[in-house]
Coordinates of C-alpha atoms in Angstrom, one line a residue:
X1 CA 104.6 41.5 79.5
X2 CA 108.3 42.7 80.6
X3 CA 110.4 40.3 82.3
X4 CA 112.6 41.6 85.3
X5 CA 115.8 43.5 84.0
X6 CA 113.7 45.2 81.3
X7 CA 113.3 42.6 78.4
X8 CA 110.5 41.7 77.4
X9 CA 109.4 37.9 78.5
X10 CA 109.4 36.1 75.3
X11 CA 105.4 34.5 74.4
X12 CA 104.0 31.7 73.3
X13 CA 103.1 33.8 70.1
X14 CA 107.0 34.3 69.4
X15 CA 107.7 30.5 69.7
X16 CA 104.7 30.0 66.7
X17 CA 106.1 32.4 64.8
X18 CA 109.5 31.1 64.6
X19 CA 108.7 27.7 64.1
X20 CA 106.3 28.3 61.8
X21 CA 103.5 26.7 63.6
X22 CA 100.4 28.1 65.0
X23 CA 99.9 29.2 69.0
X24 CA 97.5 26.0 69.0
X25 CA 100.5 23.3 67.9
X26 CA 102.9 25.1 70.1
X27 CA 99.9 24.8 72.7
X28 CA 99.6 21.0 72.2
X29 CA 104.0 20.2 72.4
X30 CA 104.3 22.0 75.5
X31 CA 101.2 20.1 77.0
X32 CA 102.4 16.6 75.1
X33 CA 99.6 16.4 73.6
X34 CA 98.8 13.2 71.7
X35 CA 99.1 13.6 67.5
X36 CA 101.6 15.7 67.4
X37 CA 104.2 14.6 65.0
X38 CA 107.9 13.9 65.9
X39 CA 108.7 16.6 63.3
X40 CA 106.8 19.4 64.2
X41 CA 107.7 18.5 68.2
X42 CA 111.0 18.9 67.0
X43 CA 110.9 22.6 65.5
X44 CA 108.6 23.6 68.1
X45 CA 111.3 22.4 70.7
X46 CA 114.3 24.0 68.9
X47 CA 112.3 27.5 68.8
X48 CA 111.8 27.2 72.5
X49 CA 115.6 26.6 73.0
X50 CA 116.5 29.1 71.0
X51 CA 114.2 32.2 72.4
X52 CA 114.5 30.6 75.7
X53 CA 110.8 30.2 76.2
X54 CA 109.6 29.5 79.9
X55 CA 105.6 29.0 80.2
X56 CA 104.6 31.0 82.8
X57 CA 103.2 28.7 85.9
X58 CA 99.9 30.5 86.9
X59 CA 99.0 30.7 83.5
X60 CA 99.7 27.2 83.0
X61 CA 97.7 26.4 86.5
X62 CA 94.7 28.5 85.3
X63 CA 94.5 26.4 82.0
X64 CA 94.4 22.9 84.0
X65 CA 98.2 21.8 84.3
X66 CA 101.8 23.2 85.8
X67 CA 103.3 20.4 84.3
X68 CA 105.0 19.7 87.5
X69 CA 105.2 16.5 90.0
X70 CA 105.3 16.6 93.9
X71 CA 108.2 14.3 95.6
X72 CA 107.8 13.4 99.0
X73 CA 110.6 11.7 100.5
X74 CA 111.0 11.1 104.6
X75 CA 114.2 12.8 103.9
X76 CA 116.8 13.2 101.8
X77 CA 119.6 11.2 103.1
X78 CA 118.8 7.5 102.7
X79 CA 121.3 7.2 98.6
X80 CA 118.7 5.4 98.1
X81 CA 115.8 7.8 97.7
X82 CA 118.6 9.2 94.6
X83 CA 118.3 6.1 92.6
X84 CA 113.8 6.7 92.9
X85 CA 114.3 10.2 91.8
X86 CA 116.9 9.4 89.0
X87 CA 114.1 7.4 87.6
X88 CA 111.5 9.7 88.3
X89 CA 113.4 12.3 86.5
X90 CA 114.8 10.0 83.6
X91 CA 111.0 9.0 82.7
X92 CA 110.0 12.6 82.8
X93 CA 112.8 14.2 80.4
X94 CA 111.2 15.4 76.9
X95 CA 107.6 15.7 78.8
X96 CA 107.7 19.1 79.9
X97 CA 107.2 17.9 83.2
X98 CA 109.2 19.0 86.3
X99 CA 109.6 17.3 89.7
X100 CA 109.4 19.4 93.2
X101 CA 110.9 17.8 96.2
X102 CA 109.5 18.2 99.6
X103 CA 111.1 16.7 102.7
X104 CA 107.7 14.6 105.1
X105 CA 109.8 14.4 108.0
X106 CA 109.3 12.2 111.0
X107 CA 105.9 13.3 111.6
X108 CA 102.8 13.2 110.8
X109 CA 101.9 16.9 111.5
X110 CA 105.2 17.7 108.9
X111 CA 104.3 15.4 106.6
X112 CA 100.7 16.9 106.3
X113 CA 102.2 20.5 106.2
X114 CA 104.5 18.8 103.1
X115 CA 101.7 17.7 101.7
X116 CA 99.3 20.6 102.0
X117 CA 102.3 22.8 100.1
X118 CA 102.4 20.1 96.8
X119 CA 98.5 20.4 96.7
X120 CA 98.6 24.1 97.1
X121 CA 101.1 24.6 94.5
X122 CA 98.7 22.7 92.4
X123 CA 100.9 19.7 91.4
X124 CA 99.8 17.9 88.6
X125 CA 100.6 14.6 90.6
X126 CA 102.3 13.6 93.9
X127 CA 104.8 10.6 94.4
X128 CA 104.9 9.4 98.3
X129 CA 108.0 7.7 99.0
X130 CA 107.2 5.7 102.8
X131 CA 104.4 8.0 104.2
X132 CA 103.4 8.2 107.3
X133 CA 99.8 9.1 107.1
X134 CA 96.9 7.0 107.2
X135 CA 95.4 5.3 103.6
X136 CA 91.9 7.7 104.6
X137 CA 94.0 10.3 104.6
X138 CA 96.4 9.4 101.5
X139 CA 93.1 9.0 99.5
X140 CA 91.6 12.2 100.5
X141 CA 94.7 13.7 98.9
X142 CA 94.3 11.5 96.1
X143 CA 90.8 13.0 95.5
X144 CA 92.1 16.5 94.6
X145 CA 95.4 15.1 92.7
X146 CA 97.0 12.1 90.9
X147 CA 98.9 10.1 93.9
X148 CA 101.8 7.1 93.7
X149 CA 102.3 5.8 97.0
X150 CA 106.0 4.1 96.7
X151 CA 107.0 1.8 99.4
X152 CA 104.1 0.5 101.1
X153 CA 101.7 -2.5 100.0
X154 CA 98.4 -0.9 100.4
X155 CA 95.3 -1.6 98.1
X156 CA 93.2 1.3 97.4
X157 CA 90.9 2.1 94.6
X158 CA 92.3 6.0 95.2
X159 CA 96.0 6.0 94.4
X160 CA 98.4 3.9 92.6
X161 CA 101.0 1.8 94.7
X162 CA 104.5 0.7 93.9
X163 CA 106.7 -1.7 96.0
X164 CA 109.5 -3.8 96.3
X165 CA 108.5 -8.1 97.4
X166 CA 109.8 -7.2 100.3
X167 CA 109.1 -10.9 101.7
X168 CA 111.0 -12.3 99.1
X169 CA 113.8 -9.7 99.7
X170 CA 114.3 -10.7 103.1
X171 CA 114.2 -14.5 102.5
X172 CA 116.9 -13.9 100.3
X173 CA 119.5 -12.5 102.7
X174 CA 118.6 -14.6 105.7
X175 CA 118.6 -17.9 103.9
X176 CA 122.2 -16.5 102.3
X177 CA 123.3 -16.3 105.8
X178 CA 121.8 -19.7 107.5
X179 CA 123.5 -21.3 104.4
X180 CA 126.9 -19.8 105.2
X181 CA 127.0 -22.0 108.2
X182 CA 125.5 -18.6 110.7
X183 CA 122.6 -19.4 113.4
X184 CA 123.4 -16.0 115.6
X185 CA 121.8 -14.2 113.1
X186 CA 120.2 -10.5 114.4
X187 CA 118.2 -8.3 112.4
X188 CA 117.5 -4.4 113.3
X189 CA 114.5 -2.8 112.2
X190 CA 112.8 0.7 112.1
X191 CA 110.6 2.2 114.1
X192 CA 108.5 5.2 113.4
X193 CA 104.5 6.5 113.8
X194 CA 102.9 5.3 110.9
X195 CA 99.4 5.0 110.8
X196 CA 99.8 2.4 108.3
X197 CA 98.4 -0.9 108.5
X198 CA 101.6 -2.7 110.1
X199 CA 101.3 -5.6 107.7
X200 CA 101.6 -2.9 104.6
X201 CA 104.8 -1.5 106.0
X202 CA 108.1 -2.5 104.2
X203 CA 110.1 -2.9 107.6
X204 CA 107.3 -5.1 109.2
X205 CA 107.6 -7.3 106.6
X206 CA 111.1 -7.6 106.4
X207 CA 111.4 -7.9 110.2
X208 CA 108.4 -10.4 110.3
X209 CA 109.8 -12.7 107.6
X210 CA 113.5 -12.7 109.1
X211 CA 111.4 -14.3 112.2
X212 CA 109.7 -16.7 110.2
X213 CA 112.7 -18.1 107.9
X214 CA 114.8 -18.6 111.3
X215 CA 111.5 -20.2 113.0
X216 CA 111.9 -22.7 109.5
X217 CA 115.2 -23.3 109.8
X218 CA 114.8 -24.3 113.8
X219 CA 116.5 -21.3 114.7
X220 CA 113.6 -19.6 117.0
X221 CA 115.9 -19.3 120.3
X222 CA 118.5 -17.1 117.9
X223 CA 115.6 -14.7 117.0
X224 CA 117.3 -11.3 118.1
X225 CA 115.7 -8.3 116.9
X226 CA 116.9 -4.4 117.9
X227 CA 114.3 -1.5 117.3
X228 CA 115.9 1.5 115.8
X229 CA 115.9 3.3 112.5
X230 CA 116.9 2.8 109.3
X231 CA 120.0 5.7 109.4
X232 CA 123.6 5.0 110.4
X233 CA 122.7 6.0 113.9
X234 CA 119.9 3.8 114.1
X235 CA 122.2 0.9 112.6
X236 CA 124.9 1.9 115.2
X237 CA 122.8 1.8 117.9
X238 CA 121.2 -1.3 117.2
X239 CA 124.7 -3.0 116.4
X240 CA 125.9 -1.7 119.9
X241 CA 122.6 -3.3 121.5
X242 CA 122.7 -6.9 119.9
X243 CA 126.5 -7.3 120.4
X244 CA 126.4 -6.8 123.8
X245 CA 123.9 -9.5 124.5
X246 CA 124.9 -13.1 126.3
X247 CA 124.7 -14.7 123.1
X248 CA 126.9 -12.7 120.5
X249 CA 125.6 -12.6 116.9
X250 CA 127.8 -13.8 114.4
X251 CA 125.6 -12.2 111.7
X252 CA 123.5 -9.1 111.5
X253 CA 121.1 -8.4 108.6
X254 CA 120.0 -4.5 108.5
X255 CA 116.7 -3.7 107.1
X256 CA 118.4 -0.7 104.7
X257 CA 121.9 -0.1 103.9
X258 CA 122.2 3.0 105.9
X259 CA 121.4 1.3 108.8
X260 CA 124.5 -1.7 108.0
X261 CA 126.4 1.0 107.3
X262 CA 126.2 1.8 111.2
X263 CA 126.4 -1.7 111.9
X264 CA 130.1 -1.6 110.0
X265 CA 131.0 1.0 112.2
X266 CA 129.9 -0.1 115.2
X267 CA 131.3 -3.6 114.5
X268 CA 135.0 -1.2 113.6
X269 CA 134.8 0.5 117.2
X270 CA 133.8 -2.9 118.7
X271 CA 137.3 -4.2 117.5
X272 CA 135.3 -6.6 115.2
X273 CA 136.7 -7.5 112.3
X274 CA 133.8 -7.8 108.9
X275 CA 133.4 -10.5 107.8
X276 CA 135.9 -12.2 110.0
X277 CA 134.0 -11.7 113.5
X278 CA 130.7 -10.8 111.9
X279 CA 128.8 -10.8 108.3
X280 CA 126.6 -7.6 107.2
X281 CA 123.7 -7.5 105.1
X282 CA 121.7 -4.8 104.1
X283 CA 118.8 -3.9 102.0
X284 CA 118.5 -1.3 99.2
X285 CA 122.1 -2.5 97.2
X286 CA 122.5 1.8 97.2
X287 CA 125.9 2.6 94.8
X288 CA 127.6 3.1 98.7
X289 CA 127.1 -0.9 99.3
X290 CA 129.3 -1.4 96.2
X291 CA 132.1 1.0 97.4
X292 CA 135.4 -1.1 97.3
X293 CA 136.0 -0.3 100.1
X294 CA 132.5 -1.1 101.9
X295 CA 131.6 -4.2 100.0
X296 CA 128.1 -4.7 101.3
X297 CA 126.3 -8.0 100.6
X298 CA 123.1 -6.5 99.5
X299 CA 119.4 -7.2 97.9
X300 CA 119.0 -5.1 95.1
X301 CA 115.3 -3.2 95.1
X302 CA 115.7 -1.3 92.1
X303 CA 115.4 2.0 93.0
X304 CA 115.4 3.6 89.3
X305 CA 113.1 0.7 87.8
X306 CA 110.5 1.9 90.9
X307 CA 111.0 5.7 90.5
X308 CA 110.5 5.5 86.2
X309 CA 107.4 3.4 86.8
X310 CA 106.2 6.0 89.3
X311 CA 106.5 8.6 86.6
X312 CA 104.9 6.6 84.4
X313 CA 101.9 5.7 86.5
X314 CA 101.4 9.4 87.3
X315 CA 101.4 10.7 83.6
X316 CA 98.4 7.9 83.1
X317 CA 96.7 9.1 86.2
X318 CA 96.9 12.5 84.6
X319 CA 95.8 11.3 81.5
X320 CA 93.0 10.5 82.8
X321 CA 93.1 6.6 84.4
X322 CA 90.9 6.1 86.8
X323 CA 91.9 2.3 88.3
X324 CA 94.4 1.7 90.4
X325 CA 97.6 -0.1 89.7
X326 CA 99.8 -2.1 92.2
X327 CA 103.6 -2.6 90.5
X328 CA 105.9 -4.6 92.5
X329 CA 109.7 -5.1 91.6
X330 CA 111.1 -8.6 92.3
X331 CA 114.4 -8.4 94.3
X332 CA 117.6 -9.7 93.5
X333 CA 120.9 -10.9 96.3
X334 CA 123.9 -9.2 95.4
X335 CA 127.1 -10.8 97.7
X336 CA 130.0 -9.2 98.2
X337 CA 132.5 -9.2 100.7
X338 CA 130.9 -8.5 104.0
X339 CA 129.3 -11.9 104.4
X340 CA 131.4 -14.9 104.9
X341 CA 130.7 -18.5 106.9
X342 CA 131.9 -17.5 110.5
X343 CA 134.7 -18.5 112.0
X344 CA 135.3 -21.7 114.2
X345 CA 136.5 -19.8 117.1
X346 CA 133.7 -16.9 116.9
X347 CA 133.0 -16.5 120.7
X348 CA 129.4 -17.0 121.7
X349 CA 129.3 -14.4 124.2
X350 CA 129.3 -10.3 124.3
X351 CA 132.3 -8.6 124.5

C-alpha cells in the first residue's frame, strides 16, 4: 500500500521486523492485549515511534476494534466538561485508545444524529456526559456498543453510570450559607427536554434539595427559585429575575459555576457589590471559580476523578463485563471569597 505523497505506508510487518518480534506480538501491543510483557511492549512501542506506524482504521474496524472512544458532551463550553475529558484522556494514554468528541446539542433530534455518527464510526465505547435521551433509548445504544452515562443517576442493567452525590453537594452549599447568618437565599436552576426520569437528573436534585434544607431550617417563605440554564446567560438572567423581586436575596446559589458566573455579573451591572450586597455559590469548583480574581465559593465534583473512571469502566465493558456499575464521587465545599455573612444594613427589597 502507498501512502499519499508517494511513500509507501509503513505495515504492521515492518514494525515486527524492527523490533524483532513477530506480526502476532506486534498484533497483541497495539490491541493491549493481556501477557504481554513490559519489555517486549516497550520495543514494540519504540519501533512504532520510530517508523511512525499508524494502524489503519477500517482494517482495525474489520478485525473487531478502532481502538477509539465516542464523547458526547451537551457542548463544549461548560470548563467543566475539560476537567471529564482530561481524565478520560489521562486514563486512556499508553492504551492505544483515542477519544472522538461529538457536540449533543439541545435536542433530542441532535443528540440522536450525535449519537448515530459515534455508532456509525464504530466506536469501541461511548461516554454520555448529561444526555437528553430516554434510558430505552440510551440502552438500545448500549446494545450495539459499550455505554458510560456520566451525570445522571439512572439504574440500568445496559450501561454503566457515573455521578456526582449531587444531594450531598447541594446540602453543602446551602447549609454553608444558612450558617453565615443568610435566610434570602435563591437558587437558579436548568431547564432543558430531557426525557429523563426528573428524579435522575442532576439539576432536579440539586434544586429539590436546596428546597428541602431551607424547608429544615424554617426557611420555606425564602424558597426562591429562577428557571434558566446552566451558561452565563442563563445565570444572568436568572440573577436579573430574583433580584428584582419584593424580597431581595442576600444569597444566590447557582446550580453550575457558569451559571454564578452570570450571577457575578449581573450582581456587577446591578451596582451590587460580592460578597458585600450578595454571596455566590456555584457548583462544579471549575479552575475559573479559583481565578483570583473571581474567587467562587464552590463544591468540588471532581471532574477528572469522574472522567478517568469513565475510561476505566469502558475498557472493562470492552473487555468483556457484562454487569453494570453505578460510581458516585462524594463532593467536597471549597469557600472562597464570594460568600460572606450579609451585611446588617442589606436592604430587603429589589432595587
Amino acid at each position: 500500500m502507498v501512502a499519499r505523497g508517494g511513500r509507501r505506508r509503513v505495515t504492521i510487518a515492518d514494525v515486527a521486523g524492527r523490533a524483532q518480534v513477530s506480526t502476532t506480538a506486534v498484533s497483541k501491543v497495539l490491541r493491549d492485549a493481556y501477557g504481554v510483557s513490559p519489555a517486549m511492549k516497550e520495543r514494540v512501542k519504540a519501533a512504532i515511534e520510530e517508523l511512525g506506524y499508524r494502524p489503519h482504521a477500517a482494517a482495525r474496524a474489520m478485525r473487531g476494534r478502532t481502538f477509539t472512544m465516542g464523547v458526547m458532551l451537551p457542548h463544549l463550553r461548560n470548563p467543566f466538561f475539560a476537567d471529564i475529558v482530561d481524565g478520560l484522556t489521562g486514563q486512556l494514554s499508553d492504551t492505544g485508545y483515542q477519544a472522538i468528541l461529538v457536540q449533543g446539542g439541545s435536542t433530542q433530534k441532535a443528540e440522536k444524529a450525535a449519537m448515530d455518527a459515534l455508532v456509525d464510526r464504530q466506536v469501541d465505547g461511548m461516554l454520555l456526559v448529561a444526555p437528553l435521551l430516554a434510558r430505552p433509548r440510551l440502552e438500545e445504544v448500549a446494545r450495539q456498543v459499550p455505554v458510560v452515562v456520566l451525570g445522571r443517576h439512572e439504574r440500568s442493567a445496559h450501561f454503566d453510570a457515573v455521578f456526582d452525590d449531587d444531594e450531598t453537594g447541594a446540602e453543602l452549599v446551602v447549609n454553608h450559607l444558612i450558617e453565615l447568618g443568610h435566610r434570602r437565599i435563591a437558587h437558579i436552576t436548568h431547564q432543558d427536554n430531557s426525557t429523563a426520569r426528573p428524579g435522575d437528573l442532576l439539576h432536579v436534585i440539586r434544586a429539590e434539595t436546596y428546597r428541602r434544607v431551607m424547608r429544615e431550617h424554617g426557611l420555606e417563605d425564602e424558597i426562591a427559585v429562577a428557571t434558566t440554564y446552566y451558561s452565563e446567560e442563563g445565570g444572568y438572567d436568572g440573577a436579573r429575575e430574583l433580584l428584582c423581586r419584593p424580597s431581595r436575596p442576600t444569597a444566590i446559589f447557582a446550580g453550575a459555576d457558569q451559571a454564578a458566573f452570570g450571577v457575578l455579573a449581573a450582581a456587577h451591572d446591578a451596582g451590587l457589590s460580592v460578597p458585600g450586597d450578595l454571596s455566590v455559590a456555584g457548583y462544579d469548583n471549575t479552575k475559573l471559580a479559583a481565578l483570583p480574581n473571581i474567587s467562587l465559593t464552590s463544591i468540588d465534583q471532581p471532574g477528572v476523578v469522574m472522567g478517568g473512571t469513565a475510561g476505566r469502566l469502558l475498557r472493562e465493558r470492552i473487555e468483556g463485563r457484562t454487569t453494570a456499575v453505578r460510581f458516585s464521587v462524594a463532593p467536597s465545599l471549597v469557600v472562597r471569597r464570594s460568600t460572606a455573612p450579609p451585611t446588617a444594613d442589606a436592604p430587603p427589597g429589589g432595587r
